[in-house]
Amino acid sequence: MNSPRRITRIAAALAGAAVLTASLSAQARELSVSTVLSDAFPWGQAAEKWAELVEERTGGELTLRVYPNSQLVAGDQTREFSAMRSGLIDMAVGSTINWSPQVPELNLFSLPFFMPDEAAVDAVTGGEAGEMVFEAIESRGVIPLAWGENGFRQLSNSRGPISEPSDLNGLKIRVVGSPLFQDTFTALGADPTQMSWTDAQPALTTGAVDGQENPLSVFDVARIDQVGQEHLTLWNYMNDPLIFAVNQRVWDSLSEEHREILRETAVEAGEWEIAMTREQESERLAAIQERGVQVTELTEEQHAAFVNATRSVHDKWIPRIGPELVEAARQAIEAR
Ligand code: X2X
């Protein structure tokens, strides 16, 4: 039975366990990371990679817990930045599009046909313009750490091939909840409807919308063709970088060592994800074509027609983005 000695031993063991638990919880700190897409996509994999590297380099003292599918903002991805700024979310790997309603400078990346290729994107993010964008984020209470990439966004629809602006006439296109997109697709003669990614998939399935735009990785992994999107136009009209970032107060509460680790691992995870996303583009396109999607590439002339049709978007948005920032980006692109 329970002898006094045995009870003492049990009490000692319990006390030991309590001390151990206390010291473990004092050391381990869990931080939430919001993403829109899960780890079925490069975007979600970027966040998981970051978490993995942080766990490893802090010896488990910091744990990043990734919450995909915009679940921390109830599916409303355009509220992610505000939630991170207010501290509802500790960190995020987020899209420049989704944060642009709160950080107007981020609309730089959505200016139609402004960034012609990957080298242009790298020249912008890696140079003075990129620093200006990071300062704009920081001035709003969020610390940006590194870049990732959702990718060049391509146009799909269920009606027919699109090779000139008039092909978009009257087509209902799902766009993200960022006002610039409304302007771009209106300028092109389409009928844009803003909705979250969560709402986009059912809208495509029921045919409530005729088309959408997203990078090839999203089109491929989400099997957008299987909801009737059988026409895809490769028009590279904009690139959608991702940004790894942390709430300011969370950042301030971390040790110098942990901050350094968070930053260097974000850079590593971002570089890894950008390289992977780009490498996979051609095999994704091949897979999409194999599934029967009709792919349209634009001639130089057709491309120019889209550029001309969207000039008014530049006129309206450059003052909001900041002419200096746009100029710094333009120079970086020219010098690439
Ligand atoms: O909603 C979209 O289209 C997505 C998933 O690409 C973004 O979050 C910008």
Coordinates of C-alpha atoms and ligand atoms in Angstrom, one line a residue:
M1 CA 0.0 0.0 0.0
N2 CA 1.0 3.6 0.2
S3 CA 3.8 3.7 2.7
P4 CA 5.0 7.2 3.9
R5 CA 8.3 6.6 2.1
R6 CA 6.5 5.9 -1.2
I7 CA 4.4 8.9 -0.8
T8 CA 7.5 11.0 -0.3
R9 CA 9.0 9.5 -3.4
I10 CA 5.9 10.3 -5.4
A11 CA 5.8 13.8 -4.1
A12 CA 9.4 14.3 -5.0
A13 CA 8.8 13.0 -8.5
L14 CA 5.8 15.3 -9.0
A15 CA 7.8 18.3 -7.7
G16 CA 10.6 17.5 -10.1
A17 CA 8.1 17.2 -13.0
A18 CA 6.6 20.5 -12.1
V19 CA 10.0 22.2 -12.1
L20 CA 10.8 20.7 -15.4
T21 CA 7.5 21.8 -16.9
A22 CA 7.9 25.3 -15.6
S23 CA 11.4 25.7 -17.0
L24 CA 10.3 24.3 -20.4
S25 CA 7.4 26.6 -20.7
A26 CA 9.6 29.6 -19.6
Q27 CA 11.9 28.8 -22.5
A28 CA 9.6 27.8 -25.3
R29 CA 7.6 30.5 -26.9
E30 CA 5.0 29.9 -29.6
L31 CA 4.3 32.6 -32.2
S32 CA 1.5 32.4 -34.8
V33 CA 2.2 32.8 -38.5
S34 CA -0.7 33.5 -40.8
T35 CA -0.7 32.5 -44.5
V36 CA -3.4 32.5 -47.2
L37 CA -2.4 29.3 -48.9
S38 CA -1.5 26.0 -47.2
D39 CA 1.6 23.9 -47.6
A40 CA 0.2 22.3 -50.7
F41 CA 1.4 25.5 -52.3
P42 CA 4.9 27.0 -52.4
W43 CA 3.6 29.9 -50.3
G44 CA 2.6 27.7 -47.4
Q45 CA 5.8 25.7 -47.8
A46 CA 7.7 28.9 -47.3
A47 CA 6.1 29.4 -43.9
E48 CA 6.7 25.8 -42.9
K49 CA 10.3 26.1 -44.0
W50 CA 10.7 29.2 -41.9
A51 CA 9.2 27.4 -38.9
E52 CA 11.5 24.4 -39.3
L53 CA 14.6 26.6 -39.5
V54 CA 13.6 28.7 -36.5
E55 CA 12.9 25.6 -34.4
E56 CA 16.2 24.1 -35.3
R57 CA 18.4 27.3 -34.8
T58 CA 16.7 28.3 -31.5
G59 CA 16.9 24.7 -30.2
G60 CA 13.1 24.8 -29.7
E61 CA 13.1 28.1 -27.7
L62 CA 10.9 29.7 -30.5
T63 CA 8.2 27.7 -32.2
L64 CA 6.4 29.2 -35.2
R65 CA 2.9 27.7 -35.6
V66 CA 1.5 28.2 -39.1
Y67 CA -2.2 28.9 -39.6
P68 CA -3.0 28.6 -43.3
N69 CA -6.2 29.4 -45.3
S70 CA -6.5 32.9 -43.7
Q71 CA -8.1 31.2 -40.7
L72 CA -6.9 33.8 -38.2
V73 CA -8.8 36.5 -40.1
A74 CA -11.9 34.3 -40.8
G75 CA -11.0 33.9 -44.5
D76 CA -10.7 37.7 -45.1
Q77 CA -7.1 37.9 -46.4
T78 CA -7.2 41.7 -46.8
R79 CA -7.5 42.0 -43.0
E80 CA -4.3 40.1 -42.3
F81 CA -2.0 43.1 -42.2
S82 CA -4.3 45.0 -39.7
A83 CA -4.5 41.8 -37.6
M84 CA -0.8 41.6 -37.5
R85 CA -0.3 45.3 -36.7
S86 CA -2.8 45.1 -33.8
G87 CA -1.1 41.9 -32.4
L88 CA -4.0 39.5 -33.1
I89 CA -1.5 37.7 -35.3
D90 CA 2.2 37.6 -34.3
M91 CA 3.7 37.1 -37.8
A92 CA 2.7 36.4 -41.4
V93 CA 4.1 35.3 -44.7
G94 CA 1.7 37.6 -46.7
S95 CA 1.1 38.8 -50.2
T96 CA 1.8 42.4 -51.3
I97 CA -1.7 42.4 -52.8
N98 CA -3.5 41.5 -49.6
W99 CA -1.6 44.1 -47.5
S100 CA -2.0 46.9 -50.1
P101 CA -5.2 48.3 -48.7
Q102 CA -3.3 49.2 -45.6
V103 CA 0.1 49.9 -47.2
P104 CA -0.5 51.8 -50.5
E105 CA 3.1 51.6 -51.5
L106 CA 2.6 47.8 -52.0
N107 CA 0.4 48.6 -55.0
L108 CA 3.7 49.1 -56.8
F109 CA 3.8 45.4 -57.6
S110 CA 0.2 45.4 -59.0
L111 CA 0.8 48.2 -61.5
P112 CA -0.2 46.4 -64.8
F113 CA 2.7 45.4 -67.0
F114 CA 5.2 47.3 -64.9
M115 CA 7.5 44.3 -64.1
P116 CA 8.4 42.5 -67.3
D117 CA 10.4 39.5 -65.9
E118 CA 11.9 37.8 -62.8
A119 CA 15.1 39.9 -63.1
A120 CA 13.0 43.1 -62.8
V121 CA 11.3 41.7 -59.7
D122 CA 14.7 40.9 -58.1
A123 CA 16.1 44.3 -59.1
V124 CA 13.2 46.0 -57.4
T125 CA 12.9 43.9 -54.2
G126 CA 16.7 43.7 -53.8
G127 CA 17.4 47.4 -54.3
E128 CA 16.5 50.9 -53.1
A129 CA 12.9 50.5 -54.1
G130 CA 12.6 47.3 -52.0
E131 CA 14.1 49.2 -49.0
M132 CA 11.5 52.0 -49.5
V133 CA 8.8 49.4 -49.4
F134 CA 10.1 47.9 -46.3
E135 CA 10.3 51.3 -44.6
A136 CA 6.6 51.9 -45.6
I137 CA 5.7 48.7 -43.8
E138 CA 7.8 49.4 -40.8
S139 CA 6.3 52.9 -40.4
R140 CA 2.9 51.1 -40.0
G141 CA 3.9 49.0 -37.0
V142 CA 5.1 45.8 -38.7
I143 CA 8.7 44.6 -39.1
P144 CA 9.4 43.2 -42.6
L145 CA 12.2 40.6 -42.7
A146 CA 12.4 39.0 -46.2
W147 CA 10.8 38.5 -49.6
G148 CA 9.2 35.4 -51.1
E149 CA 7.1 35.0 -54.2
N150 CA 3.6 33.9 -55.2
G151 CA 4.5 34.6 -58.8
F152 CA 3.5 36.2 -62.1
R153 CA -0.2 36.2 -62.3
Q154 CA -1.9 34.7 -65.4
L155 CA -5.5 35.0 -66.6
S156 CA -7.9 32.1 -66.9
N157 CA -11.6 31.9 -67.9
S158 CA -14.2 29.4 -68.9
R159 CA -15.5 31.2 -72.1
G160 CA -12.8 31.3 -74.7
P161 CA -9.2 32.3 -75.6
I162 CA -8.2 35.9 -74.5
S163 CA -5.5 37.5 -76.7
E164 CA -6.7 41.1 -76.8
P165 CA -8.6 43.5 -74.4
S166 CA -11.9 43.2 -76.3
D167 CA -11.9 39.4 -75.5
L168 CA -12.5 40.4 -71.9
N169 CA -15.6 42.4 -72.8
G170 CA -18.3 41.8 -70.2
L171 CA -16.5 38.8 -68.6
K172 CA -17.1 38.5 -64.9
I173 CA -13.6 38.2 -63.4
R174 CA -12.9 37.4 -59.8
V175 CA -10.3 39.7 -58.4
V176 CA -8.7 40.0 -55.0
G177 CA -10.1 42.6 -52.6
S178 CA -7.7 45.4 -53.6
P179 CA -9.1 48.5 -55.3
L180 CA -6.3 48.6 -58.0
F181 CA -7.5 45.3 -59.4
Q182 CA -11.0 46.7 -59.8
D183 CA -9.5 49.6 -61.9
T184 CA -7.3 47.3 -64.0
F185 CA -10.1 45.0 -65.1
T186 CA -12.6 47.8 -65.5
A187 CA -10.1 49.5 -67.8
L188 CA -9.9 46.3 -69.8
G189 CA -13.6 46.2 -70.3
A190 CA -14.3 43.3 -68.0
D191 CA -16.7 43.1 -65.1
P192 CA -14.5 42.6 -62.0
T193 CA -15.9 41.2 -58.7
Q194 CA -13.8 41.4 -55.6
M195 CA -13.8 38.4 -53.3
S196 CA -11.5 36.5 -51.1
W197 CA -9.7 33.3 -52.2
T198 CA -12.0 31.4 -49.8
D199 CA -15.1 32.6 -51.8
A200 CA -13.4 32.4 -55.2
Q201 CA -13.4 28.7 -55.5
P202 CA -17.1 28.1 -55.0
A203 CA -17.8 31.1 -57.3
L204 CA -15.7 29.5 -60.0
T205 CA -17.3 26.1 -59.5
T206 CA -20.9 27.4 -59.8
G207 CA -20.0 29.7 -62.7
A208 CA -20.9 32.8 -60.7
V209 CA -17.7 34.2 -62.3
D210 CA -16.2 33.5 -65.7
G211 CA -12.6 33.9 -64.8
Q212 CA -9.8 34.7 -62.4
E213 CA -6.1 35.5 -62.3
N214 CA -3.4 33.7 -60.2
P215 CA 0.1 32.4 -60.6
L216 CA 0.6 29.0 -62.3
S217 CA 1.4 27.3 -59.0
V218 CA -2.0 28.3 -57.6
F219 CA -3.8 27.3 -60.8
D220 CA -2.0 24.0 -60.9
V221 CA -2.2 23.0 -57.2
A222 CA -5.8 24.2 -56.7
R223 CA -6.8 22.4 -60.0
I224 CA -8.6 25.5 -61.3
D225 CA -9.0 23.8 -64.7
Q226 CA -11.3 21.3 -63.0
V227 CA -13.8 24.0 -62.2
G228 CA -14.2 24.8 -65.9
Q229 CA -11.3 27.3 -66.4
E230 CA -10.1 25.8 -69.6
H231 CA -8.5 28.9 -71.2
L232 CA -5.3 30.4 -69.8
T233 CA -3.6 33.5 -71.1
L234 CA 0.1 33.9 -70.2
W235 CA 0.4 37.7 -70.0
N236 CA 2.7 38.2 -66.9
Y237 CA 0.8 41.3 -66.1
M238 CA 2.1 41.5 -62.6
N239 CA 4.2 39.7 -60.0
D240 CA 3.0 39.0 -56.5
P241 CA 5.9 39.0 -54.1
L242 CA 5.4 37.6 -50.5
I243 CA 6.8 39.3 -47.4
F244 CA 7.8 37.6 -44.2
A245 CA 7.0 40.0 -41.3
V246 CA 6.5 40.3 -37.5
N247 CA 4.3 42.5 -35.3
Q248 CA 6.4 45.3 -33.9
R249 CA 5.8 44.6 -30.2
V250 CA 6.5 40.9 -30.6
W251 CA 9.8 41.9 -32.3
D252 CA 10.7 44.3 -29.5
S253 CA 10.0 41.6 -26.9
L254 CA 12.5 39.2 -28.5
S255 CA 16.2 38.8 -27.6
E256 CA 18.8 40.2 -30.0
E257 CA 19.8 36.6 -30.7
H258 CA 16.2 35.4 -31.6
R259 CA 15.7 38.5 -33.8
E260 CA 18.8 37.7 -35.7
I261 CA 17.7 34.0 -36.1
L262 CA 14.2 35.1 -37.3
R263 CA 15.6 37.4 -39.9
E264 CA 18.3 35.1 -41.3
T265 CA 15.9 32.1 -41.5
A266 CA 13.2 34.3 -43.2
V267 CA 15.7 35.3 -45.8
E268 CA 16.8 31.6 -46.3
A269 CA 13.2 30.3 -46.5
G270 CA 12.3 33.1 -48.9
E271 CA 15.2 32.5 -51.2
W272 CA 14.5 28.8 -51.1
E273 CA 10.8 29.3 -52.0
I274 CA 11.5 31.9 -54.8
A275 CA 13.9 29.5 -56.5
M276 CA 11.6 26.5 -56.1
T277 CA 8.6 28.5 -57.5
R278 CA 10.5 29.7 -60.5
E279 CA 12.0 26.3 -61.2
Q280 CA 8.6 24.6 -61.2
E281 CA 7.0 27.0 -63.6
S282 CA 7.7 25.1 -66.8
E283 CA 6.6 21.7 -65.4
R284 CA 3.5 23.2 -64.0
L285 CA 2.6 24.7 -67.4
A286 CA 3.2 21.4 -69.0
A287 CA 1.0 19.6 -66.5
I288 CA -1.8 22.2 -67.0
Q289 CA -1.6 21.8 -70.8
E290 CA -1.7 18.0 -70.4
R291 CA -4.9 18.3 -68.5
G292 CA -6.4 19.9 -71.6
V293 CA -6.2 23.6 -70.8
Q294 CA -5.8 25.8 -73.9
V295 CA -2.9 28.2 -73.4
T296 CA -2.6 31.5 -75.2
E297 CA 0.7 33.4 -75.4
L298 CA 0.6 37.0 -76.6
T299 CA 2.5 38.4 -79.6
E300 CA 4.3 41.7 -79.0
E301 CA 1.5 43.6 -80.6
Q302 CA -1.2 41.9 -78.5
H303 CA 0.9 42.6 -75.4
A304 CA 1.1 46.3 -76.4
A305 CA -2.7 46.5 -76.7
F306 CA -3.0 45.4 -73.1
V307 CA -0.4 47.9 -71.9
N308 CA -2.2 50.7 -73.7
A309 CA -5.5 49.8 -72.3
T310 CA -4.3 49.9 -68.7
R311 CA -2.3 53.2 -68.9
S312 CA -5.1 55.0 -66.9
V313 CA -4.4 52.7 -64.0
H314 CA -0.8 54.0 -63.8
D315 CA -2.0 57.6 -64.0
K316 CA -4.4 57.1 -61.1
W317 CA -2.2 54.9 -58.9
I318 CA 1.3 56.3 -59.2
P319 CA 0.4 59.3 -57.1
R320 CA -1.0 57.0 -54.4
I321 CA 2.0 54.7 -54.5
G322 CA 4.4 57.6 -54.4
P323 CA 6.1 58.8 -57.6
E324 CA 9.6 58.6 -55.9
L325 CA 9.1 54.9 -55.2
V326 CA 7.8 54.2 -58.7
E327 CA 10.8 56.1 -60.2
A328 CA 13.3 54.1 -58.0
A329 CA 11.6 50.9 -59.2
R330 CA 11.6 52.0 -62.8
Q331 CA 15.4 52.8 -62.7
A332 CA 16.1 49.5 -61.0
I333 CA 14.2 47.7 -63.8
E334 CA 16.0 49.6 -66.6
A335 CA 19.4 48.9 -65.1
R336 CA 18.7 45.2 -64.5
Ligands
X2X1 O1 -6.5 35.4 -53.4 C1 -5.6 35.1 -54.3 O2 -5.8 35.2 -55.5 C2 -4.2 34.7 -53.8 C3 -4.3 33.4 -53.2 O3 -3.3 34.7 -54.9 C4 -3.7 35.8 -52.9 O4 -3.8 35.6 -51.7 C5 -3.2 37.0 -53.4

